[in-house]
Coordinates of C-alpha atoms and ligand atoms in Angstrom, one line a residue:
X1 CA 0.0 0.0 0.0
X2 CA 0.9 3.5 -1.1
X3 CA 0.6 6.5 1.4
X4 CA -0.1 9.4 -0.9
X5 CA -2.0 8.7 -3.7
X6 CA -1.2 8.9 -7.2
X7 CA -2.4 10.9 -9.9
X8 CA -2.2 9.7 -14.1
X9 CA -4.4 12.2 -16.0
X10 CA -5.5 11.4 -19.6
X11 CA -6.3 13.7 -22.1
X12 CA -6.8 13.5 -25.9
X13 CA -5.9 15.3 -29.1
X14 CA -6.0 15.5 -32.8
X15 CA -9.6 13.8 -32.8
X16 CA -12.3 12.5 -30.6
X17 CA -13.3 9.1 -30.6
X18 CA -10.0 7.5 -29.9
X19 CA -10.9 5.5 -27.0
X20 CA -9.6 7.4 -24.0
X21 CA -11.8 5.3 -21.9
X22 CA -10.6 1.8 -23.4
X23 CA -6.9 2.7 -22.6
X24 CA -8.1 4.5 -19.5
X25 CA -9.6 1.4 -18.3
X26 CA -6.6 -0.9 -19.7
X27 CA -3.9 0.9 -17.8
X28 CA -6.4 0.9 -14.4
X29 CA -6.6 -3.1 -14.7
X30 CA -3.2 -3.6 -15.0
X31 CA -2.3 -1.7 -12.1
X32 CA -4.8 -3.3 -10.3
X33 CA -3.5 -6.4 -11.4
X34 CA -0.6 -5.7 -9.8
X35 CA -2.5 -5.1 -6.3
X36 CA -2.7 -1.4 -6.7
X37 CA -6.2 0.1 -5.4
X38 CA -6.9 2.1 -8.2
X39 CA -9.9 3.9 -9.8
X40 CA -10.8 6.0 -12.7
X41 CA -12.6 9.3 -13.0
X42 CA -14.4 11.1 -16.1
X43 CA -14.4 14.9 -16.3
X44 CA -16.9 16.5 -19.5
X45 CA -16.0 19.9 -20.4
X46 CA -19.8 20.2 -21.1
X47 CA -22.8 22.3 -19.1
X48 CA -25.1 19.6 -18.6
X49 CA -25.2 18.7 -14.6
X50 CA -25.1 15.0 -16.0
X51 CA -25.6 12.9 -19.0
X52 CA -29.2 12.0 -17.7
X53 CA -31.0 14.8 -19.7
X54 CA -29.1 13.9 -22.7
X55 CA -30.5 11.7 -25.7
X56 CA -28.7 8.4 -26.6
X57 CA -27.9 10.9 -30.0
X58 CA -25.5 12.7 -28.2
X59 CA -23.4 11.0 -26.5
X60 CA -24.4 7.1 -26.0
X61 CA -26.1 5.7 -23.4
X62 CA -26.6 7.2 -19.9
X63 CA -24.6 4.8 -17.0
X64 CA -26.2 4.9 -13.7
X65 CA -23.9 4.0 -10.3
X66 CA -25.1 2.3 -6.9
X67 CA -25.5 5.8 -5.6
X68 CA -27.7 7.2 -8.3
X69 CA -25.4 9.0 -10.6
X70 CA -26.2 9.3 -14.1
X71 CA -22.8 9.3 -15.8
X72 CA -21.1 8.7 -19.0
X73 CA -21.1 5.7 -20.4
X74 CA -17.1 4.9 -19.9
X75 CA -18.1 4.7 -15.9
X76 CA -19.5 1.5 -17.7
X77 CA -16.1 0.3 -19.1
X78 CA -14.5 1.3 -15.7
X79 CA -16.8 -1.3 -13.7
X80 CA -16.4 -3.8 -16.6
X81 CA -12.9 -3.6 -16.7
X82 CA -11.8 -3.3 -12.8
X83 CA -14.9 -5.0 -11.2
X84 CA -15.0 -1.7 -9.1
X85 CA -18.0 0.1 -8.2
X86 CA -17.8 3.7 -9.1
X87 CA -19.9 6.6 -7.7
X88 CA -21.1 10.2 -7.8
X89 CA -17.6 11.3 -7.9
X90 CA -16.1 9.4 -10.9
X91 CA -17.6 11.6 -13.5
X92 CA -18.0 15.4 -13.3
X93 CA -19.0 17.8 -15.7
X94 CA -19.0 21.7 -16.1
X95 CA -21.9 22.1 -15.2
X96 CA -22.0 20.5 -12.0
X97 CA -18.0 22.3 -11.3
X98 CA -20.2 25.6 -12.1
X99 CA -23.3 25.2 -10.2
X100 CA -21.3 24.0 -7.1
X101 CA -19.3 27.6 -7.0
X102 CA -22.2 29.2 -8.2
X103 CA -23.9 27.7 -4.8
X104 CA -21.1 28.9 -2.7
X105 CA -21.2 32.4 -4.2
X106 CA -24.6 32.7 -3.3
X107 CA -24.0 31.8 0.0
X108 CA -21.7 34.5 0.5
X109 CA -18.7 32.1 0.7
X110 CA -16.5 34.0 -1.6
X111 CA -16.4 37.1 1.2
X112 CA -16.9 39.5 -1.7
X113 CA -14.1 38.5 -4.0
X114 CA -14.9 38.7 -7.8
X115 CA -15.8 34.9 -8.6
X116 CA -13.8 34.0 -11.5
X117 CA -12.8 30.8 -13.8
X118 CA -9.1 31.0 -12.4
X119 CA -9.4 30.4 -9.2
X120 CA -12.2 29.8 -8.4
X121 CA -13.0 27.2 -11.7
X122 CA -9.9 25.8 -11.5
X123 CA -10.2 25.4 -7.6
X124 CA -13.3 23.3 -7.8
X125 CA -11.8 21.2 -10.4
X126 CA -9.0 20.4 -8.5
X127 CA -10.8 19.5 -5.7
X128 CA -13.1 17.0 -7.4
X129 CA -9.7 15.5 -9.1
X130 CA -8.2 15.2 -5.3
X131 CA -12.0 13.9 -4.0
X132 CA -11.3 10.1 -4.7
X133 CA -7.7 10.4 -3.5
X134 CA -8.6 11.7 -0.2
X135 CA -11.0 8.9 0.3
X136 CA -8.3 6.5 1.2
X137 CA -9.5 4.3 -1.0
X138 CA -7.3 4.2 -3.6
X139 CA -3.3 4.1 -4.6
X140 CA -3.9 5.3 -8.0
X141 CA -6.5 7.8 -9.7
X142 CA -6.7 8.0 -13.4
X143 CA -8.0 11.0 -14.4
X144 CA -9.8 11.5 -18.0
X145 CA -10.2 14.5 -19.1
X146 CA -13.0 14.8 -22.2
X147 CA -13.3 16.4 -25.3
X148 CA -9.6 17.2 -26.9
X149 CA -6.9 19.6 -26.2
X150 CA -7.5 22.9 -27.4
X151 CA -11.2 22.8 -27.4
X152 CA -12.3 26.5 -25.4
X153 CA -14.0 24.4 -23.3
X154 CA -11.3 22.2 -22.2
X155 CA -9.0 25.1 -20.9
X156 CA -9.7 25.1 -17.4
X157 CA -9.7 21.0 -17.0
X158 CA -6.0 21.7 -18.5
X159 CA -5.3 24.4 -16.4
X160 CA -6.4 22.4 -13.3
X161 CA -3.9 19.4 -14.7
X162 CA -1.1 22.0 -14.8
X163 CA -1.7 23.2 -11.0
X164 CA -2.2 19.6 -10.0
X165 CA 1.2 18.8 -11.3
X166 CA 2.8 21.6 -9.2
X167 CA 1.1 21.0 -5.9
X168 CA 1.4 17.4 -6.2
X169 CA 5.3 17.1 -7.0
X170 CA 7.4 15.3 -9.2
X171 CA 6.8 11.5 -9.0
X172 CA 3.2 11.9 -7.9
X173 CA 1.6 12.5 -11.2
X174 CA 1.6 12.3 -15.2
X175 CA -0.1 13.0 -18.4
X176 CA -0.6 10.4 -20.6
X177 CA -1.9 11.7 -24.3
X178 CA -4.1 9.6 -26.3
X179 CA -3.3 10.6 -30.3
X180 CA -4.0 9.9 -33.6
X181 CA -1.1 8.8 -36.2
X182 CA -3.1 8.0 -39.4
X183 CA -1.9 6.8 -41.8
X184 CA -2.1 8.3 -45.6
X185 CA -2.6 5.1 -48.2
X186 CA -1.8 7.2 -51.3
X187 CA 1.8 8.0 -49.0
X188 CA 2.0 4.8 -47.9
X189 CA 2.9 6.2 -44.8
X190 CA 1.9 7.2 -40.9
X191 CA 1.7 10.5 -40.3
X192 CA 3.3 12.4 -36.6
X193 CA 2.6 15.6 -37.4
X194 CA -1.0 15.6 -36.0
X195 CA 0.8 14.0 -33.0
X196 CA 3.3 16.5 -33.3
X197 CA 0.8 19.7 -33.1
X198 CA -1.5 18.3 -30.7
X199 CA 1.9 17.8 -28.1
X200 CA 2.2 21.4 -29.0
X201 CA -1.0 22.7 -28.2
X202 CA -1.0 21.1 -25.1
X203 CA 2.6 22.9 -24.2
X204 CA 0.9 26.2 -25.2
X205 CA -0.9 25.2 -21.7
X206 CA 2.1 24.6 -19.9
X207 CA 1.5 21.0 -19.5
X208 CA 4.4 18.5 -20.8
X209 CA 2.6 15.1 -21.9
X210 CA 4.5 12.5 -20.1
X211 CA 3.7 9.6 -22.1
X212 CA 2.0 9.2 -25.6
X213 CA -0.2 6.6 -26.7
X214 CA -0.6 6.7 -30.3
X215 CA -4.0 4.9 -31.9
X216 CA -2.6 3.6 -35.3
X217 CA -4.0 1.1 -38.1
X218 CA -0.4 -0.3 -38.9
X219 CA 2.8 -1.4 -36.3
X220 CA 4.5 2.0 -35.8
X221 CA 7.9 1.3 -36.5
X222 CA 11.1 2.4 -34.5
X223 CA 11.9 5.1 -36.7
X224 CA 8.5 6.8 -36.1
X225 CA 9.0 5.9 -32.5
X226 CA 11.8 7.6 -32.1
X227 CA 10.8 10.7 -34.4
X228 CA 8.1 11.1 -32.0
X229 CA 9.7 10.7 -28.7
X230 CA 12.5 13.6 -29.9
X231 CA 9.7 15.9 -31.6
X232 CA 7.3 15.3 -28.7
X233 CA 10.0 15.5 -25.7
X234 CA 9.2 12.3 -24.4
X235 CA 11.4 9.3 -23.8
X236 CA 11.3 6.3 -26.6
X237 CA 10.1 4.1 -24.0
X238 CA 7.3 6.2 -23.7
X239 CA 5.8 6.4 -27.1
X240 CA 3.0 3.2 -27.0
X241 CA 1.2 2.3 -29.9
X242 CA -2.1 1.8 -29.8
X243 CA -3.2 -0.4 -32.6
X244 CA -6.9 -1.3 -33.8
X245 CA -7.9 -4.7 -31.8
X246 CA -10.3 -7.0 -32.8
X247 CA -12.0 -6.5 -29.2
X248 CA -12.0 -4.0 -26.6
X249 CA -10.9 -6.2 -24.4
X250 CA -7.6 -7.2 -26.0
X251 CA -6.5 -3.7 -25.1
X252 CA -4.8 -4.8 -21.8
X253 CA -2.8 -7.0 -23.1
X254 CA -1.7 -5.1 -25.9
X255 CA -0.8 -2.1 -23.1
X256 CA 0.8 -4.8 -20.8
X257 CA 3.2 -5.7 -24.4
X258 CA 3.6 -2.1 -25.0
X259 CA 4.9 -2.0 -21.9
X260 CA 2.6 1.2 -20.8
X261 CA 2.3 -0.4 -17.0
X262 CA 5.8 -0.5 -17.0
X263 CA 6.8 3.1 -18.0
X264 CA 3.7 4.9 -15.6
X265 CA 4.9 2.5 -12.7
X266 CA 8.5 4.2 -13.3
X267 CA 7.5 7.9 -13.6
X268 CA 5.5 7.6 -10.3
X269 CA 8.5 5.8 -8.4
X270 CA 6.6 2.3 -7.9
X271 CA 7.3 -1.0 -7.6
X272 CA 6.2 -3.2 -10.5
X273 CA 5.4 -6.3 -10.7
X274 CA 4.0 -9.5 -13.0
X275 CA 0.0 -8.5 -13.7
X276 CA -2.2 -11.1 -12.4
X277 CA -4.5 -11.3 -15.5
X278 CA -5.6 -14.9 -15.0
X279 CA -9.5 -14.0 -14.2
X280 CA -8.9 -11.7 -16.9
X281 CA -7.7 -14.3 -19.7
X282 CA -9.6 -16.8 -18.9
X283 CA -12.6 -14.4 -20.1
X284 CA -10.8 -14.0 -23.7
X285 CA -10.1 -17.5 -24.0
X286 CA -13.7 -18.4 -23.7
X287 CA -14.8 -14.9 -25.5
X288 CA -12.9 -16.4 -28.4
X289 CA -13.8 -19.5 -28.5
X290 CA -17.3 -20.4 -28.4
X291 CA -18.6 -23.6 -29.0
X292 CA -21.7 -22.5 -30.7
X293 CA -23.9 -19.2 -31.3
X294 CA -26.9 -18.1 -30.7
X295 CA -28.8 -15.0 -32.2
X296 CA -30.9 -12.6 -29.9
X297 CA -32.9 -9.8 -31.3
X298 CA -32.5 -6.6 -29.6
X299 CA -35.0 -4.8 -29.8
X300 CA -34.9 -1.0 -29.5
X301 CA -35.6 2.4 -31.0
X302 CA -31.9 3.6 -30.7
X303 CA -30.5 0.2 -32.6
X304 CA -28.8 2.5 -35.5
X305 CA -26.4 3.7 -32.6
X306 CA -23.3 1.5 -31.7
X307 CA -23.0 3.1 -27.9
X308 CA -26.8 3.4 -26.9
X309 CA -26.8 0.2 -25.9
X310 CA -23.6 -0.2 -24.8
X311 CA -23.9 -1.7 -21.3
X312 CA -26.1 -4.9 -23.0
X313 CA -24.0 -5.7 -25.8
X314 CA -21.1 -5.9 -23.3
X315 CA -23.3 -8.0 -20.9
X316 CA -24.3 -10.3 -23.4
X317 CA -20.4 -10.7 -24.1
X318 CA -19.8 -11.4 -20.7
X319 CA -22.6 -14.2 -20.7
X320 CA -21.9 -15.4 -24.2
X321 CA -18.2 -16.0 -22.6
X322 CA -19.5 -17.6 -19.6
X323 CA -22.0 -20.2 -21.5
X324 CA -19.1 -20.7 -24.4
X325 CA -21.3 -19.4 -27.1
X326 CA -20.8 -16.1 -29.6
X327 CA -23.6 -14.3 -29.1
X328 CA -25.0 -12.3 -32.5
X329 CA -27.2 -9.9 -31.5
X330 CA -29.6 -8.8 -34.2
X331 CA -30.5 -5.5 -33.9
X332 CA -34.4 -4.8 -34.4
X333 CA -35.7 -1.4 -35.3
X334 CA -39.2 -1.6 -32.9
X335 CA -40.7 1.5 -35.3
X336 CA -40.7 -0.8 -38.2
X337 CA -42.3 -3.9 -36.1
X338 CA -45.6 -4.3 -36.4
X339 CA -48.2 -7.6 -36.3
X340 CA -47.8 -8.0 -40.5
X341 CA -43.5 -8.6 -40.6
X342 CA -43.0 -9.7 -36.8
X343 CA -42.9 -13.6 -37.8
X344 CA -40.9 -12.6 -41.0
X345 CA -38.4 -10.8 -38.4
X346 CA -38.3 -12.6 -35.4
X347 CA -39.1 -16.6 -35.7
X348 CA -35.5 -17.1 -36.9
X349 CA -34.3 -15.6 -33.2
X350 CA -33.3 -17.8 -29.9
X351 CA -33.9 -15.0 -27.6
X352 CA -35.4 -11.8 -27.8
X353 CA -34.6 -8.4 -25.5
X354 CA -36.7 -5.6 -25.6
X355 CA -34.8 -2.6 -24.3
X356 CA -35.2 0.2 -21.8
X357 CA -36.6 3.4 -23.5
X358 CA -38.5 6.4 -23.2
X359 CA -41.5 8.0 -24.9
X360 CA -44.2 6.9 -27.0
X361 CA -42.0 6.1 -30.3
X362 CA -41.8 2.6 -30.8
X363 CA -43.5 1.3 -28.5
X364 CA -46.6 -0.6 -30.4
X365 CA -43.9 -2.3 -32.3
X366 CA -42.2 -3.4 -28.8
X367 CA -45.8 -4.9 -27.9
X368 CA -46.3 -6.7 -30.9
X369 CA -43.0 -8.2 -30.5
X370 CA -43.7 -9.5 -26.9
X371 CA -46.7 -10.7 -27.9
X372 CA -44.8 -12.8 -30.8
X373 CA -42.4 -14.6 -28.5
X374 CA -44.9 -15.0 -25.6
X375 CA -47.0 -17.2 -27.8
X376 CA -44.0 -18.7 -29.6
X377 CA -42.4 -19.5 -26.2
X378 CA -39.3 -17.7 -27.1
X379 CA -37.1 -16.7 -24.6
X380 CA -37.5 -13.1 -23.6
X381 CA -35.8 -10.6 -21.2
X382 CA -37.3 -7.5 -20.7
X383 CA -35.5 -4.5 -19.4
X384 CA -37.3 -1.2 -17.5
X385 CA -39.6 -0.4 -20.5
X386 CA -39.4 -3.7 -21.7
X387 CA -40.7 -5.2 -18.5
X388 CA -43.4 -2.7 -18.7
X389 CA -44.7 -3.4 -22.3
X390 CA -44.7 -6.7 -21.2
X391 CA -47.0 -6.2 -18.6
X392 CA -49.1 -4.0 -20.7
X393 CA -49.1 -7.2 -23.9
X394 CA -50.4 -9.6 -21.2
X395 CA -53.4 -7.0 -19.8
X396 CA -54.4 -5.8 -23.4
X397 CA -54.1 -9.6 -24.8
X398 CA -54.6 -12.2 -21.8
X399 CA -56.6 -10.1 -19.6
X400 CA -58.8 -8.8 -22.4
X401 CA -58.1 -5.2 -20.8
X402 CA -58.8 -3.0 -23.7
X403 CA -56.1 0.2 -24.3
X404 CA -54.1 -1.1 -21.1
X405 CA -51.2 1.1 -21.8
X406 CA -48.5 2.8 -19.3
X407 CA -49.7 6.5 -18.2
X408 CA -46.4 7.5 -19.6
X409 CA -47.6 6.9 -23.4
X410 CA -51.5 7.6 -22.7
X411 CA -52.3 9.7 -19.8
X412 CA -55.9 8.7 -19.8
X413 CA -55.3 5.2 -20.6
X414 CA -58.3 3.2 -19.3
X415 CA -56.4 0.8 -17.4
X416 CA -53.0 2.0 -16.4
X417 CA -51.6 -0.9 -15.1
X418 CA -47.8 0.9 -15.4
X419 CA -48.3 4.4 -13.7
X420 CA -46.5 7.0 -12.2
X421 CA -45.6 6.3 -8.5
X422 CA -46.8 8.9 -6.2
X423 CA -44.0 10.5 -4.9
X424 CA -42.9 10.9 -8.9
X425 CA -46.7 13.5 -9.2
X426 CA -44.9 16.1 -8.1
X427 CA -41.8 15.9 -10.2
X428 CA -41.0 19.1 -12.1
X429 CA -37.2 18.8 -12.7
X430 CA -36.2 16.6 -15.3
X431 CA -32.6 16.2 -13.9
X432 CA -31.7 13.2 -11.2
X433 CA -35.2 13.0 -10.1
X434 CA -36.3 9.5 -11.2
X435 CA -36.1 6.5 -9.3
X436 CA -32.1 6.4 -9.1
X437 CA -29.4 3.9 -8.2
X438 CA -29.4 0.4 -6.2
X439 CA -32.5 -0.9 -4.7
X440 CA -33.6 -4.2 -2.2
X441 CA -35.2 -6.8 -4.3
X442 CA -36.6 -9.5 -2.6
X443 CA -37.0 -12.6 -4.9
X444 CA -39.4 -15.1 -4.8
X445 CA -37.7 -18.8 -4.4
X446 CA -38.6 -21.5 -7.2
X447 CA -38.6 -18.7 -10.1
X448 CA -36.6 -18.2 -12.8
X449 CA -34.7 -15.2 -11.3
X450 CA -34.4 -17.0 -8.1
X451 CA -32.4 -20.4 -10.4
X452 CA -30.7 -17.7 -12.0
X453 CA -29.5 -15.8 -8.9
X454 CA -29.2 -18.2 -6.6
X455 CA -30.3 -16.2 -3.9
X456 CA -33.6 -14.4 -2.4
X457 CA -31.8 -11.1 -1.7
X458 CA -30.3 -9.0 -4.3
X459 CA -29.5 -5.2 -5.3
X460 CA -30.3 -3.8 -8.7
X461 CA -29.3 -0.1 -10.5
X462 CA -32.6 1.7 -11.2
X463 CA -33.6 4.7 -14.0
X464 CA -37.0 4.9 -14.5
X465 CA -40.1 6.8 -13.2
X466 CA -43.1 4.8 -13.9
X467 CA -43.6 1.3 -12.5
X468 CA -46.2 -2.0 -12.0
X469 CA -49.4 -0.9 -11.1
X470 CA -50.1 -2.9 -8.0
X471 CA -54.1 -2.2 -8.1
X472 CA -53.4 -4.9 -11.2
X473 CA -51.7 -7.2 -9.4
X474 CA -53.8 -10.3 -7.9
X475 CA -55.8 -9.6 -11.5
X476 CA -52.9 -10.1 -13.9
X477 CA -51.4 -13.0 -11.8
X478 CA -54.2 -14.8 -11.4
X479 CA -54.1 -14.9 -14.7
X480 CA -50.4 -16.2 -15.3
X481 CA -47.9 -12.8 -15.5
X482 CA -46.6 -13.4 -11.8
X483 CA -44.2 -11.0 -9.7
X484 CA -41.5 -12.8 -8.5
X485 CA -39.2 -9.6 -7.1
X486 CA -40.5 -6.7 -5.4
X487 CA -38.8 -4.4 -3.4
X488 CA -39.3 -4.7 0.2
X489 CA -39.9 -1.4 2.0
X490 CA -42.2 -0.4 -1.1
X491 CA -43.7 -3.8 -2.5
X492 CA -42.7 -2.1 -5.6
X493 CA -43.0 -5.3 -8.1
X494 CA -39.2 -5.7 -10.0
X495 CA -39.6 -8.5 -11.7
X496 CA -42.1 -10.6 -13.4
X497 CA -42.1 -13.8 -14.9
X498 CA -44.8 -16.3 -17.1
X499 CA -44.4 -19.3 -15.3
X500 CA -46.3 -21.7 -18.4
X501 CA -43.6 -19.9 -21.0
X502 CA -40.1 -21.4 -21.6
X503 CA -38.1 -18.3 -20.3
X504 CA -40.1 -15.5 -20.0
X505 CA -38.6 -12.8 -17.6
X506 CA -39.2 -9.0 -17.4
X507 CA -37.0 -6.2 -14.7
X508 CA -37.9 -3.0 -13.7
X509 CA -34.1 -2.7 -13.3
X510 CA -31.2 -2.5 -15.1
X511 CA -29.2 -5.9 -15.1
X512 CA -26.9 -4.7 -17.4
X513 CA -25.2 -1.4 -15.7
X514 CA -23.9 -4.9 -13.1
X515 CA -22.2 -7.1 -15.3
X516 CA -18.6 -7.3 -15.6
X517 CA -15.6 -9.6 -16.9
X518 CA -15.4 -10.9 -13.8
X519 CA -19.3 -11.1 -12.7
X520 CA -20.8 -11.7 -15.5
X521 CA -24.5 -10.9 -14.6
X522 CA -26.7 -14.0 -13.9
X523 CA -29.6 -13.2 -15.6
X524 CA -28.1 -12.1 -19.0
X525 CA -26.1 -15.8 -18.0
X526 CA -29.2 -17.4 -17.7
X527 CA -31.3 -15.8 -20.3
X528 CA -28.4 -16.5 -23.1
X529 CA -28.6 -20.9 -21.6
X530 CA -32.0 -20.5 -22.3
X531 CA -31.6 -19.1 -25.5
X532 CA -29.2 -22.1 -26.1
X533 CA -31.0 -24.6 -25.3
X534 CA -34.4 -23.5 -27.3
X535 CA -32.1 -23.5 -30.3
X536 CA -30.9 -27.0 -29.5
X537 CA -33.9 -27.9 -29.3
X538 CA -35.7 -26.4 -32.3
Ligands
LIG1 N1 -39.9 5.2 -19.6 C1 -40.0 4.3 -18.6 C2 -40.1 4.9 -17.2 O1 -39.7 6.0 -17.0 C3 -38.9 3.2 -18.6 C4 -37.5 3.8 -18.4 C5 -36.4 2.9 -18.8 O2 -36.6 2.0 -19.6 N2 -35.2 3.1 -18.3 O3 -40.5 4.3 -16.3

């Protein structure tokens, strides 16, 4: 164990998109790996308190943490990588910095100063950088900064990164800077300058990068390597290529052969020592290779957009892994579903997962799809909205209740049987105020989730506002839906299950914020066996 912690800050330049939070997350398991209590942090240099007012458009899906935080979605890689819970204070944006010193300005705790970006900015930056170290909880804190350098609305995370440097001391903290070297096919040849200019622009700051990682499509030879190190003012050792993998998570291994570990370790005047990856390994061995496949449809109105659905692709990778299969999952546009093409687009599927979502758009095409697996007894996991639309399939089309619907699509609905919980009436703010974070579920033994769990006590992330409508409840299990989680101060219903069907299993929930390499989560484990053994058996 360390007494002071440590301090790695990553930042970006010459374009977004490079994956800082894929070599973020690489370097944080390898130090862990080596028994090093470590954690990673995210700031955004946007205004938005949080991602949880943002659409999946902008920036991916929205993470949500055991406390509640909505967050970017790398928090998700973080946890999937280091097994690691985060929190509140792994990812910070400007707008949150600003409306904490706007706070204390109004308070009067500026004694009549002139409140300005530097110090005051800066200040509350630096604090939330130093937040996890002074925990005590952790040797090491990697820090990524978003956007790249040069944006405007970088400046000040830069700025803090400078300070930090100072105050912290040699030896207790370094830049790593995630670049681009592309590579010009009618050249034939990778390009530094980018690399080159983006150093620079950073130096315009004042801050030296310590380390480079360069994201490539070919080997970068030792000539380039060296042309960087002596344009860039970094040592040769320190120049890492980053080249395209086939999977995210080869990237350790491809940093632990770069040697990255090796050279951070050095500049921060620690012991290093053989990774323990065999956990870790184990997981690609399997990941690569499965003994079959099976197919699940996904089924969303976001499908177009590789990161919206980021945290269940990765889970199903993690249970794919775990039951030796490749999982292909099929995305399914629910706008374009409807009761004429959902056999043409859905008999060929061993599984089918209607996803979490929002708003009216879509959502018929959702029904109609739980409606087609329910009476073709093909397995089905559904997830927050999914759960609900299949609670309102079963009242419109086994109950005979006609227009059931949620009161979040029809206000007037006949028969809400998903509704607005009380305390969410008086909701104005949009912001943090649904039904957050990690909640008690209670599960019923002898259920699906129960075999799947293995246990009658269990904690699930939450992001939703509307929920079961218990007035419903004897009346839609009497007729076969039946809860089999509910939450125990509340007797909130979490999960619901068709005991007749094959595997037929809805969550309020989030599952899929919980699974990681090493945990894979048991009912994405359980759904993908069941989607196995329906093939098998078809
Ligand atoms: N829109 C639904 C609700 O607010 C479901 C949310 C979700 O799927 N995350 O309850």
């Amino acid at each position: 164990m360390i007494t002071h912690p440590k301090y790695i800050f990553v930042t970006g330049g010459v374009s977004s998109s490079l994956g800082k939070g894929i070599i973020a997350a690489s370097l944080a398991k390898l130090l862990q790996a080596q028994g090093y209590r470590t954690t990673i942090q995210k700031l955004d240099p946007y205004i938005n308190i949080d991602p949880g007012t943002l659409n999946p458009y902008e920036h991916g899906e929205c993470y949500v943490t055991d406390d509640g935080a909505e967050t970017d979605l790398d928090l998700g890689h973080y946890e999937r990588f280091l097994n690691v819970p985060t929190s509140q204070a792994n990812n910070v944006t400007t707008g949150r910095i600003y409306q904490s010193v706007i706070d204390k300005e109004r308070r009067g705790e500026f004694l009549g100063k002139t409140v300005q970006v530097i110090p005051h900015i800066t200040d509350e930056i630096k604090h939330r950088i130093q937040l996890l170290g002074n925990s005590g909880d952790y040797d090491i804190i990697l820090t990524e900064i978003g956007g790249t350098v040069g944006d405007i609305e970088s400046l000040p995370y830069i700025e803090a990164v400078r300070q930090l440097q100072w105050d912290l001391g040699e030896n207790n903290a370094l830049v790593i800077h995630l670049t681009l070297v592309p590579y010009l096919s009618a050249a034939g040849e990778l390009k530094t300058k980018p690399t080159q200019h983006s150093v620079k622009t950073l130096m315009e700051s004042g801050v030296q990068a310590d380390i480079l990682v360069c994201r490539t499509e070919h080997e970068l030879s030792d000539s380039i390597k060296t042309k960087l190190a002596r344009f860039c003012n970094v040592k040769k050792e320190a120049v890492i290529q980053s080249i395209d993998a086939s999977t995210i998570y080869d990237v350790p291994n491809l940093m632990l052969e770069e040697g990255l570990d090796k050279v951070v370790l050095k500049q921060l005047d620690l012991e290093s020592n053989q990774p323990d990856l065999g956990r870790w390994n184990e997981f690609l061995k399997r990941h690569k290779n499965p003994k079959g496949e099976v197919t699940i449809g996904l089924i969303g109105k976001y499908v177009e957009l590789q990161d919206s659905y980021k945290s269940i692709l990765e889970a199903f990778i993690h249970a794919g892994a775990e039951n030796e299969v490749k999982v292909k999952v099929e995305s399914i546009h629910s706008e374009y579903l409807s009761k004429d093409n959902v056999q043409e687009k859905l008999s060929h599927l061993d599984g089918v997962l209607v996803a979490p979502g929002f708003g009216e758009r879509g959502i018929e095409g959702k029904i109609d799809a739980v409606k087609y697996v329910r009476e073709h007894n093909i397995p089905f996991l559904g997830i927050c909205l999914g759960m609900q639309m299949a609670v309102i399939e079963y009242s419109r089309n086994i109950l005979g209740l006609d227009n059931a619907n949620s009161t979040e699509m029809d206000e007037h609905t006949p028969h809400p049987v998903i509704a607005l919980m009380e305390s969410q009436k008086d909701v104005v703010n949009k912001g943090g105020t649904m039904r957050l974070g990690s909640w008690d579920c209670n599960v019923e033994v002898d259920t699906l989730a129960y075999i799947s769990y293995n246990r009658t006590e269990i904690k699930e992330r939450h992001r939703h506002r509307f929920e079961f409508n218990n007035d419903y409840k004897a009346q839609i299990e009497a007729a076969g839906l039946i809860a089999t989680g509910y939450n125990p101060e509340t007797g909130l219903v979490e999960i619901v299950e068709i005991p007749s069907h094959n595997w037929f299993v809805g969550v309020q929930y989030h599952p899929e914020y919980k699974s990681t390499v090493a945990n894979p989560h048991p009912l994405f484990v359980s759904f993908v066996a069941a989607a196995l053994t329906y093939k098998n058996n078809k």
